[in-house]
PDB file of C-alpha atoms in Angstrom:
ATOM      1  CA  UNK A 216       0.000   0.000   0.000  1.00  0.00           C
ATOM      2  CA  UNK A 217       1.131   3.981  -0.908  1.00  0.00           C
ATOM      3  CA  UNK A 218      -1.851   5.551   1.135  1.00  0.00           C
ATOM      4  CA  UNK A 219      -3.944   4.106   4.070  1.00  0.00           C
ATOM      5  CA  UNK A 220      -7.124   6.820   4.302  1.00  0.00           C
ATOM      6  CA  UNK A 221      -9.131   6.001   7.662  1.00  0.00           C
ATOM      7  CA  UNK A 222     -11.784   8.637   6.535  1.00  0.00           C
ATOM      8  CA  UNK A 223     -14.114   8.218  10.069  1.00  0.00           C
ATOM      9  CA  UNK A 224     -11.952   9.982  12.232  1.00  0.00           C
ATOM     10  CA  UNK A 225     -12.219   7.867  15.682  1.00  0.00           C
ATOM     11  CA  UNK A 226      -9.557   4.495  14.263  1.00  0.00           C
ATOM     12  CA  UNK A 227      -6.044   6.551  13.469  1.00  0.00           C
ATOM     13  CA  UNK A 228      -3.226   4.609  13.574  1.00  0.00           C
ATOM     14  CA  UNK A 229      -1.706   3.305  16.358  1.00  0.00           C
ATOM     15  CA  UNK A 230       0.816   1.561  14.816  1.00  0.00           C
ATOM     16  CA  UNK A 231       1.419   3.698  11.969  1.00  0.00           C
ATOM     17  CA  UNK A 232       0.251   1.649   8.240  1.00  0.00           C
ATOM     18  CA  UNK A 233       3.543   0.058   8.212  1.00  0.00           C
ATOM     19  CA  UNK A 234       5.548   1.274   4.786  1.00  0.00           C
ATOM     20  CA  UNK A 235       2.206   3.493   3.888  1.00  0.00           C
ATOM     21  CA  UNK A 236       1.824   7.009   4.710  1.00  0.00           C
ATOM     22  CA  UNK A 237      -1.507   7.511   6.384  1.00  0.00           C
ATOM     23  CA  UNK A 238      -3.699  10.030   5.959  1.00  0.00           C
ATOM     24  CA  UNK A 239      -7.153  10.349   8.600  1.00  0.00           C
ATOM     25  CA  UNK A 240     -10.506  12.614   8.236  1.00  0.00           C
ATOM     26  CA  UNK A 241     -11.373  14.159  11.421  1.00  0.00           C
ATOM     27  CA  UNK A 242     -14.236  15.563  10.499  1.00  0.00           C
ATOM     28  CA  UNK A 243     -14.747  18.009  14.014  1.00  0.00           C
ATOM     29  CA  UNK A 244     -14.257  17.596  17.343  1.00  0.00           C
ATOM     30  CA  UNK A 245     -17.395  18.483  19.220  1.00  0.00           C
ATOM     31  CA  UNK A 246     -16.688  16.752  22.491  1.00  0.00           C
ATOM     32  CA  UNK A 247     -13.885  19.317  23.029  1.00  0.00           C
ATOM     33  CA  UNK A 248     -15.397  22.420  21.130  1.00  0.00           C
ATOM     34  CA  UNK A 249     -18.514  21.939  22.958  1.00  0.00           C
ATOM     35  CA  UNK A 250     -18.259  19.606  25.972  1.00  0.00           C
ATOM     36  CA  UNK A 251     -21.457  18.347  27.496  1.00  0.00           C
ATOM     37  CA  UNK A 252     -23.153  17.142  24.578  1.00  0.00           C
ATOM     38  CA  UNK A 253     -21.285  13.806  23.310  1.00  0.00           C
ATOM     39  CA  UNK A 254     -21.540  10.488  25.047  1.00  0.00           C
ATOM     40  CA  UNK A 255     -18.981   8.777  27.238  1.00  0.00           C
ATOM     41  CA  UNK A 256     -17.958   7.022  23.939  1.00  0.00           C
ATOM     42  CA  UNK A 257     -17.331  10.094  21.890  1.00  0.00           C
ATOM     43  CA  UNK A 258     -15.498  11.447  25.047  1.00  0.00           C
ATOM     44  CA  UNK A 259     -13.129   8.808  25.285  1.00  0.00           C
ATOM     45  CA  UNK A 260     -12.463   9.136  21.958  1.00  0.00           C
ATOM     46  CA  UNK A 261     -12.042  12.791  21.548  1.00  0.00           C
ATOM     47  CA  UNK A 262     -10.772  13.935  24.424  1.00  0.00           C
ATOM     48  CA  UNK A 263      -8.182  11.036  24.913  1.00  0.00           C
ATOM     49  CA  UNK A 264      -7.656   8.705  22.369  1.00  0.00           C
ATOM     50  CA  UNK A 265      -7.416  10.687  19.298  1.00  0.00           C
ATOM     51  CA  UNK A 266      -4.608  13.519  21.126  1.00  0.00           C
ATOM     52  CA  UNK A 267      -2.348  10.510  21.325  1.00  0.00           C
ATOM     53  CA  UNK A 268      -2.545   8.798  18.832  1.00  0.00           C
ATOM     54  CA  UNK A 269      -3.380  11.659  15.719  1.00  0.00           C
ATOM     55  CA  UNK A 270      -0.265  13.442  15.929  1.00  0.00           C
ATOM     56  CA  UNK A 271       1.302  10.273  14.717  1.00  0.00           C
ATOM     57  CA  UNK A 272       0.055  10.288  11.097  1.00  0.00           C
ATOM     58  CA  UNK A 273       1.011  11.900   8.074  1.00  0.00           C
ATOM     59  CA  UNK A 274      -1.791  14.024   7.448  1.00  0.00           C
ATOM     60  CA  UNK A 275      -5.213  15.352   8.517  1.00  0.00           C
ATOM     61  CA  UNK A 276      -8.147  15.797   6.809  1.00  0.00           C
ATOM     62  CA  UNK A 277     -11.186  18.030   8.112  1.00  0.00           C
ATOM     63  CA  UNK A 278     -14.268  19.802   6.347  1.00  0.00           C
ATOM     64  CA  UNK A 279     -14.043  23.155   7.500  1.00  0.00           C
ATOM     65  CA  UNK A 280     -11.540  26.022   8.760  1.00  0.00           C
ATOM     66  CA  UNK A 281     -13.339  26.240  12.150  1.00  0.00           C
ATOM     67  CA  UNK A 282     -12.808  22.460  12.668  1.00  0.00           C
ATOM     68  CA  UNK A 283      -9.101  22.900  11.605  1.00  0.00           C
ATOM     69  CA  UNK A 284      -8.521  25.558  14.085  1.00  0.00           C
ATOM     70  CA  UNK A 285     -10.354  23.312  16.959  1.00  0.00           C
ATOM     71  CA  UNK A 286      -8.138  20.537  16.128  1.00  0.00           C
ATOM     72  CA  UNK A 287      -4.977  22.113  16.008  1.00  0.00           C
ATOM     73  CA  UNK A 288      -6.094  23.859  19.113  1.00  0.00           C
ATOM     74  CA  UNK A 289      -7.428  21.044  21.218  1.00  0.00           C
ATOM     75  CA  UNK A 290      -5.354  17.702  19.691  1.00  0.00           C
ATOM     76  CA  UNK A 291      -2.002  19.418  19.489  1.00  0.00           C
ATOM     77  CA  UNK A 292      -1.437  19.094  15.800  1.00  0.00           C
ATOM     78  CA  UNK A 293       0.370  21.345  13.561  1.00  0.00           C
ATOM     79  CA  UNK A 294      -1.452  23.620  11.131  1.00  0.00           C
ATOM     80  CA  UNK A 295       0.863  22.362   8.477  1.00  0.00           C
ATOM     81  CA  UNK A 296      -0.458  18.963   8.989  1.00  0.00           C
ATOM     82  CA  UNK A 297      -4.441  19.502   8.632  1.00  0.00           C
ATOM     83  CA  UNK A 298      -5.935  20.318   5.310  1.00  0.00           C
ATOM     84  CA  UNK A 299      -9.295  21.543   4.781  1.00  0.00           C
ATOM     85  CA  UNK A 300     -11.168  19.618   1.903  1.00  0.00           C
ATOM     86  CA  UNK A 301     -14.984  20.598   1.820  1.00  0.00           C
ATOM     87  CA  UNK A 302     -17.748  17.678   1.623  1.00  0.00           C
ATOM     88  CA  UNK A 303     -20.093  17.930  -1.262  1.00  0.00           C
ATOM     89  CA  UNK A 304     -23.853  18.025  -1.762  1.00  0.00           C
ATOM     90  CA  UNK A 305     -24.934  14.790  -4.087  1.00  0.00           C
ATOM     91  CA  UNK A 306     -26.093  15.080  -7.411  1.00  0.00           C
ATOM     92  CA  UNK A 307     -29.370  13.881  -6.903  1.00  0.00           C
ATOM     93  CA  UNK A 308     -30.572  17.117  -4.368  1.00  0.00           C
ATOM     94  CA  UNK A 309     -32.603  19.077  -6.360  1.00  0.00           C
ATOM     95  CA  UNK A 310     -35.239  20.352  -6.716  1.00  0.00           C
ATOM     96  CA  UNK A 311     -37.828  17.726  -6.814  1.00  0.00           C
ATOM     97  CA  UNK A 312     -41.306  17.683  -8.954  1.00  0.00           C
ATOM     98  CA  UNK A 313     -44.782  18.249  -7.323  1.00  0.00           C
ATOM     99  CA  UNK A 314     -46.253  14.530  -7.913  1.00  0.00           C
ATOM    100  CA  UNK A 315     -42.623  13.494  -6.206  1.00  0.00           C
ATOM    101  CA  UNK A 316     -43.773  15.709  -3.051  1.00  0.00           C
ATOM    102  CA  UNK A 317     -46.984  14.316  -2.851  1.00  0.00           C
ATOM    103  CA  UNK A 318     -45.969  11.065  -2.833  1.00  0.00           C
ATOM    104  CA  UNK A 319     -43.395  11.301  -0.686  1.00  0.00           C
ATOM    105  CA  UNK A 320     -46.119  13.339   1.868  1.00  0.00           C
ATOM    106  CA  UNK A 321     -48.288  10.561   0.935  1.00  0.00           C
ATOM    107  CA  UNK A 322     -45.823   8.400   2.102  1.00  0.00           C
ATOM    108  CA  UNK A 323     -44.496   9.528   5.297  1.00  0.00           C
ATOM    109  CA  UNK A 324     -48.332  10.489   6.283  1.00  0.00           C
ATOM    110  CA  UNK A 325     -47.299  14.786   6.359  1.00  0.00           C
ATOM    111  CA  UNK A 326     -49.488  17.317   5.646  1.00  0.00           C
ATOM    112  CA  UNK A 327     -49.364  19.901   2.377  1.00  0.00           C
ATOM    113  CA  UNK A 328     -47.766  22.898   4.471  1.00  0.00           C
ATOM    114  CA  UNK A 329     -44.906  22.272   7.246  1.00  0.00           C
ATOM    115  CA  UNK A 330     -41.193  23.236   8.321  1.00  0.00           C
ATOM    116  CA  UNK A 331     -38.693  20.946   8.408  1.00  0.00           C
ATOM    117  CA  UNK A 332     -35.182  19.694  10.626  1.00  0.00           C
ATOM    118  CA  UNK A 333     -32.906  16.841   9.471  1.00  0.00           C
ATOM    119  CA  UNK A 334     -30.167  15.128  11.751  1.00  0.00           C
ATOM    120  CA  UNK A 335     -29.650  12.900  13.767  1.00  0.00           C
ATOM    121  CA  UNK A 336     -31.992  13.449  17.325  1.00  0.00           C
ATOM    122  CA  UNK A 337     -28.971  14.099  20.124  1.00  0.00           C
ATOM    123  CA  UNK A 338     -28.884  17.409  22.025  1.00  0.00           C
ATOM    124  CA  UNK A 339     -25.970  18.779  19.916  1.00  0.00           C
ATOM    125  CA  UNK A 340     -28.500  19.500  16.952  1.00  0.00           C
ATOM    126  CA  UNK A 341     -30.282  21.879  19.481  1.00  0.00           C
ATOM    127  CA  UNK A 342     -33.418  20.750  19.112  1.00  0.00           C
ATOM    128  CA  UNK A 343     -34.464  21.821  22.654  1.00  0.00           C
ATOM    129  CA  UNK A 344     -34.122  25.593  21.051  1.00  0.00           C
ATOM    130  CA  UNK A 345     -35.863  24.609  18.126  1.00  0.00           C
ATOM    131  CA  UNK A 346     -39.290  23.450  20.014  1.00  0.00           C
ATOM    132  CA  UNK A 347     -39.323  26.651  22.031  1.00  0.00           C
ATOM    133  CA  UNK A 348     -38.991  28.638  19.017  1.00  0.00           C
ATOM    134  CA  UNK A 349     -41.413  27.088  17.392  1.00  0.00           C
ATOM    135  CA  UNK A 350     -44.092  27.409  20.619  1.00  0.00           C
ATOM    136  CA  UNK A 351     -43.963  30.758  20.384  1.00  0.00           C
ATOM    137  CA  UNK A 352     -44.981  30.653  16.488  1.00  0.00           C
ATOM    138  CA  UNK A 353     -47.811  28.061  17.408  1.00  0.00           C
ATOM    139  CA  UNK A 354     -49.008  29.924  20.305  1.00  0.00           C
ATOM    140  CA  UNK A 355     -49.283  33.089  18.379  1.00  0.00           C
ATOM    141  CA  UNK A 356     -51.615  31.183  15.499  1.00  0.00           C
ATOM    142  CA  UNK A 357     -49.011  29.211  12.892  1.00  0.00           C
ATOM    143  CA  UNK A 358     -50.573  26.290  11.881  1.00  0.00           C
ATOM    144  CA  UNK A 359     -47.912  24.572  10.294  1.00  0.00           C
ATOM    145  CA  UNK A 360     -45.930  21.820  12.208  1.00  0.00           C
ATOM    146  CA  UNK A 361     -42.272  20.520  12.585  1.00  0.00           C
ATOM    147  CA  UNK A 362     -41.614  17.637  11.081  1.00  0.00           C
ATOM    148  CA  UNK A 363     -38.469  15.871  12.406  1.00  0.00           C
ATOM    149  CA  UNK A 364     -36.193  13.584  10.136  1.00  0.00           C
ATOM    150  CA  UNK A 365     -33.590  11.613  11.516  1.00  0.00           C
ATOM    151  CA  UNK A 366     -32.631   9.096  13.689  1.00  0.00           C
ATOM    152  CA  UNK A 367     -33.498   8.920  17.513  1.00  0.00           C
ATOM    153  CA  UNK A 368     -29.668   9.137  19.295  1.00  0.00           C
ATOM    154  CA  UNK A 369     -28.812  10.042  22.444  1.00  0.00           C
ATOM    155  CA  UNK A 370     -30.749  11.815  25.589  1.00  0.00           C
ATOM    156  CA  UNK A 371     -34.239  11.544  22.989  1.00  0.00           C
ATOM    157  CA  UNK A 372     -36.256  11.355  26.327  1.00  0.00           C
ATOM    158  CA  UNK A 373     -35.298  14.957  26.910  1.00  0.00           C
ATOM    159  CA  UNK A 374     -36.449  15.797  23.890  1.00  0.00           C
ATOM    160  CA  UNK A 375     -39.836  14.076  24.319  1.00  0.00           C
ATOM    161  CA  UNK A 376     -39.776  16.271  27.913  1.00  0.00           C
ATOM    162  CA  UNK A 377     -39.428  19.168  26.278  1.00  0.00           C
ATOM    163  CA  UNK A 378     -42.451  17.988  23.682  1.00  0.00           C
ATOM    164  CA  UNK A 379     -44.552  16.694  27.225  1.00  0.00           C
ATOM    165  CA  UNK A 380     -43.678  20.674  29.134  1.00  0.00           C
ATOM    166  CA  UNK A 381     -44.872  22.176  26.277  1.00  0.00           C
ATOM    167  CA  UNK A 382     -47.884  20.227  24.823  1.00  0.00           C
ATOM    168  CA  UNK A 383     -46.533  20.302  21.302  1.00  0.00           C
ATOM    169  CA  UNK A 384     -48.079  16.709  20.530  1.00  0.00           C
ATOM    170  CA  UNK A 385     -50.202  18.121  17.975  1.00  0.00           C
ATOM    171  CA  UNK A 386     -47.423  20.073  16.582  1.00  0.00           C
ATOM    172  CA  UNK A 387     -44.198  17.891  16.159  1.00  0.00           C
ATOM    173  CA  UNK A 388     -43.819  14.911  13.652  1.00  0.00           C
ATOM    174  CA  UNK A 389     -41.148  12.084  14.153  1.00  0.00           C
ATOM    175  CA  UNK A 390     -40.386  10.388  11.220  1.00  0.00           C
ATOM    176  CA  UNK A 391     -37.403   8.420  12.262  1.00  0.00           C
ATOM    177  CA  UNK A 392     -34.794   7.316  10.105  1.00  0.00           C
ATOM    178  CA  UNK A 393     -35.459   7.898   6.539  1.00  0.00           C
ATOM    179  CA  UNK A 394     -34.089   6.627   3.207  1.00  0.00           C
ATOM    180  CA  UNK A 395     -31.635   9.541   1.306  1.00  0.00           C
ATOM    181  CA  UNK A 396     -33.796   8.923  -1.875  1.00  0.00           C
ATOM    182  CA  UNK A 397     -36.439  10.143  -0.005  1.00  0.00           C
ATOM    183  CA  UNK A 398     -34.767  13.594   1.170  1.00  0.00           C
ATOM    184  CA  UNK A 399     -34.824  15.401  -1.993  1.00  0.00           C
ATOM    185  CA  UNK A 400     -38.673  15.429  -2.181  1.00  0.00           C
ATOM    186  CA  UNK A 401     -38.927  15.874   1.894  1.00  0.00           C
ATOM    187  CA  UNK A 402     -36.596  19.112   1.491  1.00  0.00           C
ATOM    188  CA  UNK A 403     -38.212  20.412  -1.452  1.00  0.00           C
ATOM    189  CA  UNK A 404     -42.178  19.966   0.080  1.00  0.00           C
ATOM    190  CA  UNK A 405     -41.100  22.099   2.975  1.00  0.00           C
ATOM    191  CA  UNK A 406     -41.667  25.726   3.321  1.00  0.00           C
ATOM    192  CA  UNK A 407     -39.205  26.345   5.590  1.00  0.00           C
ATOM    193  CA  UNK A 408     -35.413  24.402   6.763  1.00  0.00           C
ATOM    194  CA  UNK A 409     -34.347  24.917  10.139  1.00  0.00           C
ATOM    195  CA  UNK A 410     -31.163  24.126  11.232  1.00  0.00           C
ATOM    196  CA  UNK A 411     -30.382  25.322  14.964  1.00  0.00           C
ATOM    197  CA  UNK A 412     -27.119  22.720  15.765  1.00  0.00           C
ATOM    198  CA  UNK A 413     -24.944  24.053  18.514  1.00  0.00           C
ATOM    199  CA  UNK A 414     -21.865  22.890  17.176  1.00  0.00           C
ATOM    200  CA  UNK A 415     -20.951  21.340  13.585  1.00  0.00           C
ATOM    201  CA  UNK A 416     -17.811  20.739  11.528  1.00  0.00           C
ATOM    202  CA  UNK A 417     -19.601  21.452   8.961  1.00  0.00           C
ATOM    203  CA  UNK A 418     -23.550  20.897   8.664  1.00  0.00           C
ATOM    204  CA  UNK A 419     -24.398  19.187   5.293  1.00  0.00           C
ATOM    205  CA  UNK A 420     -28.274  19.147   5.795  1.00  0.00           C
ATOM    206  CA  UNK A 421     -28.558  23.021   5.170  1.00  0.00           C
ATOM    207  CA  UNK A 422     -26.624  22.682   1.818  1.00  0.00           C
ATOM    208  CA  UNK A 423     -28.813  19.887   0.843  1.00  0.00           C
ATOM    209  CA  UNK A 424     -31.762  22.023   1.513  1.00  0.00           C
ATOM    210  CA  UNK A 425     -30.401  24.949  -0.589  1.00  0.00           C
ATOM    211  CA  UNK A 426     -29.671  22.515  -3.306  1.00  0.00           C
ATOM    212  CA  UNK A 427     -33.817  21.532  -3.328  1.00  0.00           C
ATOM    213  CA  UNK A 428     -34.293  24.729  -3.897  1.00  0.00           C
ATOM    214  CA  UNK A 429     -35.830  25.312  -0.041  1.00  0.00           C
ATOM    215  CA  UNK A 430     -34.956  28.425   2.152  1.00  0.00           C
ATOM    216  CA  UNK A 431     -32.660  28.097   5.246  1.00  0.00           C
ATOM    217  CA  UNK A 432     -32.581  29.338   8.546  1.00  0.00           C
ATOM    218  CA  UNK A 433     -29.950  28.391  10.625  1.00  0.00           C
ATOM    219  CA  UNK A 434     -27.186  28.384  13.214  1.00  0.00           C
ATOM    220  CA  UNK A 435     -24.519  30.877  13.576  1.00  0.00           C
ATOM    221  CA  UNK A 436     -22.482  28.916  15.850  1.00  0.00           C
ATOM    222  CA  UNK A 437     -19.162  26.905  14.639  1.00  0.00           C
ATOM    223  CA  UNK A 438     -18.358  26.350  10.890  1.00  0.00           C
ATOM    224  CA  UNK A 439     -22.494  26.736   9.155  1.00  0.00           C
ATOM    225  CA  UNK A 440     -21.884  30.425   8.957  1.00  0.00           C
ATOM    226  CA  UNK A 441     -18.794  29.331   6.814  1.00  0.00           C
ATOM    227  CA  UNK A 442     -20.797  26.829   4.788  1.00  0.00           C
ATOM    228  CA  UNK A 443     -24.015  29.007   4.031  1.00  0.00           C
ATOM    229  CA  UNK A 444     -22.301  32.257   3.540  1.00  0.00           C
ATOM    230  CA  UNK A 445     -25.065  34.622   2.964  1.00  0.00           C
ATOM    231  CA  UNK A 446     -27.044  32.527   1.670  1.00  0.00           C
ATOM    232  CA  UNK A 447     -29.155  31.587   4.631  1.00  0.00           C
ATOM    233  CA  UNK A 448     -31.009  33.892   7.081  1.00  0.00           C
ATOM    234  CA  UNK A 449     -28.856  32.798  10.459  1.00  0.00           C
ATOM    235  CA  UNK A 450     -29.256  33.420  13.882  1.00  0.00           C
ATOM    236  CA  UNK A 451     -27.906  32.695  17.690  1.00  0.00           C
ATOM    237  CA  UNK A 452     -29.099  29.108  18.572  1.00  0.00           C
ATOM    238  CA  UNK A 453     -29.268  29.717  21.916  1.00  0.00           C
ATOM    239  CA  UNK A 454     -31.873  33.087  21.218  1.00  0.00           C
ATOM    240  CA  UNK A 455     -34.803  31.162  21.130  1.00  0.00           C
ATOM    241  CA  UNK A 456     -36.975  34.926  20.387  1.00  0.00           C
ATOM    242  CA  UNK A 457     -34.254  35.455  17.993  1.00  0.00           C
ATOM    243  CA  UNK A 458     -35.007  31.797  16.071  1.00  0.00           C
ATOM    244  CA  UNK A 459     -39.055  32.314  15.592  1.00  0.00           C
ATOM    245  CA  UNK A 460     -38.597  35.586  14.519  1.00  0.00           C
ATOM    246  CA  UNK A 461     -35.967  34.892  11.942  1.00  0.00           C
ATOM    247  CA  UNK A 462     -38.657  31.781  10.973  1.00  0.00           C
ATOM    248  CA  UNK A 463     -41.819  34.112  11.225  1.00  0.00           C
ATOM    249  CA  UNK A 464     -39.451  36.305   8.941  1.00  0.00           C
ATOM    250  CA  UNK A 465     -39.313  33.889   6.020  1.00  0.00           C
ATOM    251  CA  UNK A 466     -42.462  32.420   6.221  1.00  0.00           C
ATOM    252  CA  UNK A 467     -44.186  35.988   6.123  1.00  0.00           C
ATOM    253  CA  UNK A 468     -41.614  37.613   3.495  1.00  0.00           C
ATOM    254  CA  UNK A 469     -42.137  35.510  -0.070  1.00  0.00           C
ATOM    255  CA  UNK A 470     -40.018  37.968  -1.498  1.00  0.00           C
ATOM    256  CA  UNK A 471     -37.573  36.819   0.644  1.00  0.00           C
ATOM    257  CA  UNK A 472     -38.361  32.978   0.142  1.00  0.00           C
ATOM    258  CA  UNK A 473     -37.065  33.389  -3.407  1.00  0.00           C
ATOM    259  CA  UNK A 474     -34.124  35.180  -2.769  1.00  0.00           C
ATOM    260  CA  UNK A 475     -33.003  33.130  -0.660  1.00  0.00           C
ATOM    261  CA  UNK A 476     -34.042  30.072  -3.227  1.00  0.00           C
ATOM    262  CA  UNK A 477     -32.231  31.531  -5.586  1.00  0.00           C
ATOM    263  CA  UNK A 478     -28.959  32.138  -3.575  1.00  0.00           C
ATOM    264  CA  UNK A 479     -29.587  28.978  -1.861  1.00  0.00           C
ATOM    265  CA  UNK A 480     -29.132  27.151  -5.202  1.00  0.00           C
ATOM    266  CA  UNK A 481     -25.869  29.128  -6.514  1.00  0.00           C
ATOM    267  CA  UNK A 482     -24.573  29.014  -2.788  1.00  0.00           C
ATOM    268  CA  UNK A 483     -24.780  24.846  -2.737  1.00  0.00           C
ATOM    269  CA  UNK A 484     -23.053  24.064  -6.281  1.00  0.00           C
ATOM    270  CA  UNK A 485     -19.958  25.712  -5.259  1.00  0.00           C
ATOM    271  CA  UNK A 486     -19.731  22.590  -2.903  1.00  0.00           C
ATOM    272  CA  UNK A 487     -19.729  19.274  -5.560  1.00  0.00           C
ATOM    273  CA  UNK A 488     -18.005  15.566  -4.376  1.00  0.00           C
ATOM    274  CA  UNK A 489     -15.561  15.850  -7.650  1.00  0.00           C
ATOM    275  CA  UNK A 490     -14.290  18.750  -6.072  1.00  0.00           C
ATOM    276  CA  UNK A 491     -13.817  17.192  -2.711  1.00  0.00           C
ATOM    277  CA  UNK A 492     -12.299  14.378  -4.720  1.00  0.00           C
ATOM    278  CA  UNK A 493      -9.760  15.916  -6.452  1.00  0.00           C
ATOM    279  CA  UNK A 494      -8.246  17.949  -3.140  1.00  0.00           C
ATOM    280  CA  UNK A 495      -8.214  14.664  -1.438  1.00  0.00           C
ATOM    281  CA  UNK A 496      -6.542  13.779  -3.816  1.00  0.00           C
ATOM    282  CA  UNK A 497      -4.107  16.329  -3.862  1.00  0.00           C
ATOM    283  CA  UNK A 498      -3.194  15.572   0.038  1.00  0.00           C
ATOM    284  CA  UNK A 499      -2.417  11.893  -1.249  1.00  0.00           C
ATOM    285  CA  UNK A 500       0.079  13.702  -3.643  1.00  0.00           C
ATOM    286  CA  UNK A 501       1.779  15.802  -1.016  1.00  0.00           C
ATOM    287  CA  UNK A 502       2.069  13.164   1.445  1.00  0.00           C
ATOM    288  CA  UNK A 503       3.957  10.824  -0.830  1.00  0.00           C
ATOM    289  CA  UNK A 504       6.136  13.406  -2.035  1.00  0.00           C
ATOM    290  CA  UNK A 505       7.309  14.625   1.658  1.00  0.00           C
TER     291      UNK A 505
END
């Protein structure tokens, strides 16, 4: 072997990849950037494994300049060493036909008008801030509900707490996990994406939004500014007035629903897989060459 590429970030080498140079994707390091939300798995990881054993390969990979700054920061590895290559968004989020939202509404049992998260369910993605924002809109007569994509992961129960404290049971839906061919037509039935994460390396939901032609609010926090330049309408995810009005916004403002659209769509093919391809591949290059 010439290159060994551990592209998941937590399985570095310990023992280096014998006469290959090795090369790992860290993608961020949350459990250090913003400690209390990762579980005693991630921890371990983060905080103890990866400082010992990363500084040990040839070269880092990471998706954003704020990651690369909290892992040269935090994991004691030089600047020199970490390259930032961007992910992409696929080719197939786009902007998706009306019988393709119906049946994908159809499908998933949601209604004609809603807004819209997608992550995973774990108290990093901020979802907490998200429900109280949206209270305020449904107390004050907004009919349209949150529909929730993703996967249930850790602390859900608090979530559900949150949903119990506020009676939002007519107001939330849980889809679970869902299939990526169905995302396309999920993204581009909603009125509205929100994205309120408290920490991300680099936050590929809101691009894939943008790319279905759907308008964005979002995060401020960590690298999403970076990612949806001004292309997004984004806000402090801990300002929970600050998040419904920046929603009540957009969903009042269609002028503003189709500029961002329109910026949305220009903002998310500057970020393409070929692209990420060919700088990864450019870090193979320089590695073999040093």
């Amino acid at each position: 072997l010439d290159i060994l590429h551990d592209p998941t970030g937590v399985t570095p080498f310990l023992f280096g990849g014998g006469p290959a140079k090795t090369v790992v994707t860290v993608h961020d390091v949350f459990a250090w950037s913003y400690p209390g939300v990762s579980t005693l798995a991630d921890t371990v990881i983060y905080r103890y494994w990866l400082p010992y054993v990363l500084p040990r390969v040839d070269a880092v990979i990471t998706v954003s300049e704020v990651s690369k700054a909290d892992i040269v920061k935090h994991l004691r590895i030089s600047p020199n060493n970490v390259r930032v290559v961007y992910e992409g968004v696929s080719d197939h989020y786009q902007p998706a036909s009306a019988i393709e939202v119906a049946v994908a509404r159809t499908h998933h049992n949601l209604p004609e008008r809603y807004l819209l998260f997608v992550g995973s369910v774990e108290k990093r993605k901020n979802l907490h801030g998200l429900l109280e924002a949206c209270s305020r809109l449904w107390r004050a007569g907004e009919s349209r509900p949150l529909v929730v994509v993703g996967a249930r992961r850790w602390k859900f129960s608090e979530i559900l707490d949150t949903i119990e404290r506020l009676d939002l049971h007519d107001h939330v839906r849980f889809t679970g996990f869902v299939p990526e061919a169905d995302l396309p037509a999920l993204y581009s039935g909603a009125d509205l994406f929100v994205f309120p994460s408290l920490y991300e390396g680099f936050g590929l939901p809101p691009l894939e939004a943008m790319a279905c032609g759907t308008p964005v609010v979002c995060s401020n926090a960590a690298s999403l500014p970076e990612v949806v330049g001004d292309a997004a309408i984004t806000v402090d995810p801990h300002d929970t007035e600050a998040l419904a009005d920046a929603i009540r916004r957009v969903l009042d403002d269609p002028a503003l629903q189709e500029t961002l659209r329109a910026k949305g769509l220009a903002r998310a093919k500057q970020f393409t897989w070929e692209k990420a391809a060919r700088e990864t591949l450019a870090v193979y290059r320089k590695v073999l060459q040093a």
